[in-house]
Short mmCIF file of N, CA and C in Angstrom, two decimals:
data_model
loop_
_atom_site.label_atom_id
_atom_site.label_comp_id
_atom_site.label_asym_id
_atom_site.label_seq_id
_atom_site.Cartn_x
_atom_site.Cartn_y
_atom_site.Cartn_z
N MET A 1 89.44 280.49 36.83
CA MET A 1 88.35 280.40 37.35
C MET A 1 88.41 280.85 38.54
N ARG A 2 87.23 281.32 39.41
CA ARG A 2 87.53 281.87 40.75
C ARG A 2 87.37 280.47 41.93
N LEU A 3 87.80 280.47 43.04
CA LEU A 3 88.21 279.66 43.66
C LEU A 3 86.70 279.09 44.17
N ASP A 4 86.02 279.92 44.72
CA ASP A 4 84.44 279.65 45.30
C ASP A 4 83.82 278.78 44.19
N LYS A 5 83.98 278.81 42.97
CA LYS A 5 83.18 278.65 42.18
C LYS A 5 83.78 277.31 41.82
N TYR A 6 84.92 277.27 41.19
CA TYR A 6 85.78 275.62 41.22
C TYR A 6 85.31 274.65 42.36
N LEU A 7 85.65 274.77 44.13
CA LEU A 7 85.49 274.05 44.88
C LEU A 7 83.82 273.46 44.57
N LYS A 8 82.82 274.46 44.49
CA LYS A 8 81.61 273.98 44.28
C LYS A 8 81.25 272.94 42.96
N ILE A 9 81.51 273.56 41.73
CA ILE A 9 81.73 272.61 40.53
C ILE A 9 82.21 271.40 40.66
N SER A 10 83.45 271.59 41.50
CA SER A 10 84.31 270.08 41.33
C SER A 10 83.71 269.17 42.69
N ARG A 11 82.65 269.96 43.32
CA ARG A 11 82.11 269.07 44.37
C ARG A 11 83.13 268.82 45.71
N ILE A 12 84.01 269.66 45.80
CA ILE A 12 84.83 269.32 46.93
C ILE A 12 84.03 270.02 48.35
N ILE A 13 83.29 271.47 48.02
CA ILE A 13 82.61 271.76 49.00
C ILE A 13 80.85 271.82 47.98
N LYS A 14 80.15 271.48 48.72
CA LYS A 14 78.59 271.44 48.05
C LYS A 14 77.98 272.54 47.89
N ARG A 15 77.85 273.61 48.44
CA ARG A 15 77.48 274.89 48.06
C ARG A 15 78.34 275.82 48.12
N ARG A 16 78.10 277.05 47.29
CA ARG A 16 79.30 277.81 46.95
C ARG A 16 79.36 278.61 47.89
N THR A 17 78.32 279.39 48.67
CA THR A 17 78.06 280.19 49.82
C THR A 17 79.30 279.68 51.00
N VAL A 18 79.20 278.51 51.18
CA VAL A 18 79.85 277.46 52.04
C VAL A 18 81.49 277.39 51.97
N ALA A 19 81.57 277.45 50.32
CA ALA A 19 82.78 277.48 49.79
C ALA A 19 83.44 279.20 50.28
N LYS A 20 82.57 280.20 49.99
CA LYS A 20 82.94 281.39 49.97
C LYS A 20 83.21 281.55 51.36
N GLU A 21 82.41 281.04 52.52
CA GLU A 21 83.06 281.50 53.84
C GLU A 21 84.11 280.75 54.10
N ALA A 22 84.55 279.36 53.99
CA ALA A 22 85.27 278.98 53.88
C ALA A 22 86.66 279.73 53.87
N CYS A 23 86.55 280.49 52.54
CA CYS A 23 87.75 281.08 52.00
C CYS A 23 87.98 282.37 52.65
N GLU A 24 86.69 282.89 52.89
CA GLU A 24 86.98 284.30 53.92
C GLU A 24 87.35 283.88 55.39
N GLY A 25 87.08 282.45 55.97
CA GLY A 25 87.48 282.45 57.35
C GLY A 25 89.11 282.17 57.11
N GLY A 26 89.40 282.24 56.24
CA GLY A 26 91.07 281.53 56.20
C GLY A 26 91.44 280.23 56.24
N ARG A 27 90.13 279.44 56.06
CA ARG A 27 90.64 278.08 55.89
C ARG A 27 91.10 277.25 54.65
N VAL A 28 90.84 277.89 53.58
CA VAL A 28 91.51 277.58 52.22
C VAL A 28 92.97 278.73 51.86
N SER A 29 93.77 277.51 51.17
CA SER A 29 94.79 278.49 50.72
C SER A 29 95.29 277.48 49.47
N ILE A 30 95.98 278.55 48.48
CA ILE A 30 96.20 277.91 47.38
C ILE A 30 98.07 278.05 47.30
N ASN A 31 98.58 277.01 47.07
CA ASN A 31 99.91 276.84 46.67
C ASN A 31 100.57 277.71 47.82
N GLY A 32 100.15 277.27 48.97
CA GLY A 32 100.58 277.59 50.45
C GLY A 32 100.13 278.97 50.86
N LYS A 33 99.11 279.84 50.11
CA LYS A 33 99.04 281.25 50.23
C LYS A 33 97.54 281.18 50.73
N THR A 34 97.14 281.93 51.76
CA THR A 34 95.59 282.00 51.99
C THR A 34 95.03 282.58 50.72
N ALA A 35 93.89 281.89 50.46
CA ALA A 35 93.12 282.62 49.02
C ALA A 35 91.94 283.29 49.77
N LYS A 36 91.74 284.22 48.72
CA LYS A 36 90.38 284.88 49.02
C LYS A 36 89.21 283.89 47.79
N PRO A 37 87.77 284.29 48.13
CA PRO A 37 86.94 283.61 47.48
C PRO A 37 87.34 283.96 45.77
N GLY A 38 87.51 285.04 45.48
CA GLY A 38 88.14 285.61 43.98
C GLY A 38 89.28 285.18 43.16
N THR A 39 90.14 284.47 44.52
CA THR A 39 91.31 284.30 43.96
C THR A 39 91.20 283.29 42.55
N GLU A 40 91.80 283.43 41.49
CA GLU A 40 92.12 282.83 40.48
C GLU A 40 92.49 281.23 40.30
N VAL A 41 91.64 279.83 39.86
CA VAL A 41 92.34 279.00 40.02
C VAL A 41 92.98 278.36 38.81
N ALA A 42 94.36 277.64 38.72
CA ALA A 42 94.56 277.38 37.49
C ALA A 42 95.12 275.83 37.63
N VAL A 43 95.36 275.10 36.52
CA VAL A 43 95.57 273.93 36.45
C VAL A 43 96.82 273.65 37.21
N GLY A 44 97.18 272.77 37.99
CA GLY A 44 98.08 272.41 38.53
C GLY A 44 98.70 272.93 40.00
N ASP A 45 97.60 274.06 40.30
CA ASP A 45 97.36 274.62 41.81
C ASP A 45 97.15 273.48 42.52
N GLU A 46 97.98 273.65 43.75
CA GLU A 46 97.65 272.95 45.18
C GLU A 46 96.59 273.33 46.25
N ILE A 47 95.46 272.81 46.38
CA ILE A 47 94.55 273.59 47.09
C ILE A 47 94.55 272.97 48.52
N GLU A 48 94.19 273.27 49.78
CA GLU A 48 94.36 272.90 50.63
C GLU A 48 93.09 273.68 51.91
N ILE A 49 92.54 272.67 52.14
CA ILE A 49 91.01 273.11 52.91
C ILE A 49 91.24 272.22 54.41
N ARG A 50 90.79 273.32 55.36
CA ARG A 50 91.02 273.14 56.97
C ARG A 50 89.75 272.92 57.28
N PHE A 51 88.92 271.36 57.74
CA PHE A 51 88.01 271.19 58.47
C PHE A 51 88.18 270.84 59.84
N GLY A 52 88.25 272.05 60.71
CA GLY A 52 88.69 271.81 62.25
C GLY A 52 89.67 270.97 61.95
N ASP A 53 89.91 269.81 62.44
CA ASP A 53 91.08 269.44 62.91
C ASP A 53 91.80 268.32 61.54
N LYS A 54 90.66 268.43 60.44
CA LYS A 54 91.29 267.57 59.51
C LYS A 54 91.62 268.63 58.12
N VAL A 55 92.52 267.82 57.52
CA VAL A 55 93.12 268.83 56.23
C VAL A 55 92.67 268.18 55.05
N LEU A 56 92.28 268.57 53.91
CA LEU A 56 92.53 268.01 52.84
C LEU A 56 93.50 268.79 51.51
N ARG A 57 94.13 267.83 50.76
CA ARG A 57 94.99 268.74 49.91
C ARG A 57 94.66 268.04 48.87
N ALA A 58 94.44 269.18 47.60
CA ALA A 58 94.40 268.51 46.11
C ALA A 58 94.59 269.15 45.63
N GLU A 59 95.33 268.56 44.28
CA GLU A 59 95.62 269.45 43.35
C GLU A 59 94.62 269.70 42.05
N VAL A 60 94.49 270.60 41.45
CA VAL A 60 93.73 271.21 40.41
C VAL A 60 94.18 270.38 38.77
N THR A 61 93.38 269.32 38.57
CA THR A 61 93.81 268.66 37.54
C THR A 61 92.83 268.99 35.97
N ARG A 62 91.79 269.78 36.19
CA ARG A 62 91.08 270.43 35.06
C ARG A 62 90.23 271.40 35.58
N LEU A 63 89.96 272.55 34.71
CA LEU A 63 88.99 273.67 34.79
C LEU A 63 87.88 273.22 34.13
N ALA A 64 86.64 273.24 34.18
CA ALA A 64 85.11 273.22 33.20
C ALA A 64 84.03 273.96 34.15
N GLU A 65 83.52 274.69 33.23
CA GLU A 65 82.48 275.62 34.03
C GLU A 65 81.32 274.50 33.92
N HIS A 66 80.96 273.82 33.72
CA HIS A 66 79.86 272.36 33.81
C HIS A 66 80.19 271.42 33.27
N VAL A 67 80.18 270.12 34.74
CA VAL A 67 80.54 268.93 34.48
C VAL A 67 79.46 267.96 35.15
N LYS A 68 79.11 267.06 34.52
CA LYS A 68 78.38 266.06 35.39
C LYS A 68 78.84 265.69 36.66
N LYS A 69 77.74 265.05 37.80
CA LYS A 69 78.48 264.52 38.77
C LYS A 69 79.73 263.47 38.85
N ASP A 70 79.24 262.58 38.40
CA ASP A 70 80.39 261.61 38.21
C ASP A 70 81.57 262.38 37.31
N GLU A 71 81.89 263.09 36.68
CA GLU A 71 83.08 263.69 35.78
C GLU A 71 83.75 264.77 37.04
N ALA A 72 82.63 265.16 37.93
CA ALA A 72 83.40 266.23 38.84
C ALA A 72 84.43 265.67 39.73
N LYS A 73 84.93 264.47 39.86
CA LYS A 73 86.30 263.78 40.61
C LYS A 73 87.40 263.70 39.24
N GLU A 74 86.92 264.03 38.26
CA GLU A 74 88.08 264.39 37.29
C GLU A 74 89.18 265.14 37.46
N MET A 75 88.14 266.20 38.00
CA MET A 75 88.83 267.85 38.04
C MET A 75 90.09 268.01 39.20
N PHE A 76 90.05 267.31 39.96
CA PHE A 76 91.13 267.31 40.55
C PHE A 76 91.81 265.78 41.57
N GLN A 77 92.81 265.87 42.02
CA GLN A 77 93.52 264.74 42.54
C GLN A 77 93.62 264.81 44.02
N ILE A 78 93.08 264.17 45.10
CA ILE A 78 93.48 264.34 46.59
C ILE A 78 95.19 263.69 46.74
N ILE A 79 95.71 264.64 47.25
CA ILE A 79 97.36 264.05 47.62
C ILE A 79 97.18 263.90 49.01
N GLU A 80 96.41 264.62 49.86
CA GLU A 80 96.32 264.26 51.30
C GLU A 80 95.30 264.80 51.86
N ASN A 81 94.41 263.54 53.08
CA ASN A 81 93.29 263.77 53.41
C ASN A 81 93.27 262.91 54.89
N ASN A 82 93.38 263.86 55.54
CA ASN A 82 93.37 263.40 56.96
C ASN A 82 92.77 264.08 57.81
#
């Protein structure tokens, strides 16, 4: 699954265009490497997103094309949020 789509479906980022812009701006990395919006995401990958001086690190635990709002939190596990 594409990174920008995953971020939107998992509701880590609310809009796909915002997720795409974050990736293009170099603020998102997967397993320590800067990622583009089309980078493929797999279960077990570690995603790091930088929002200004804050950093969110999460591990991908599940992939799904469609999920309900309350099930979206099962798609990732937060490692660090500061």
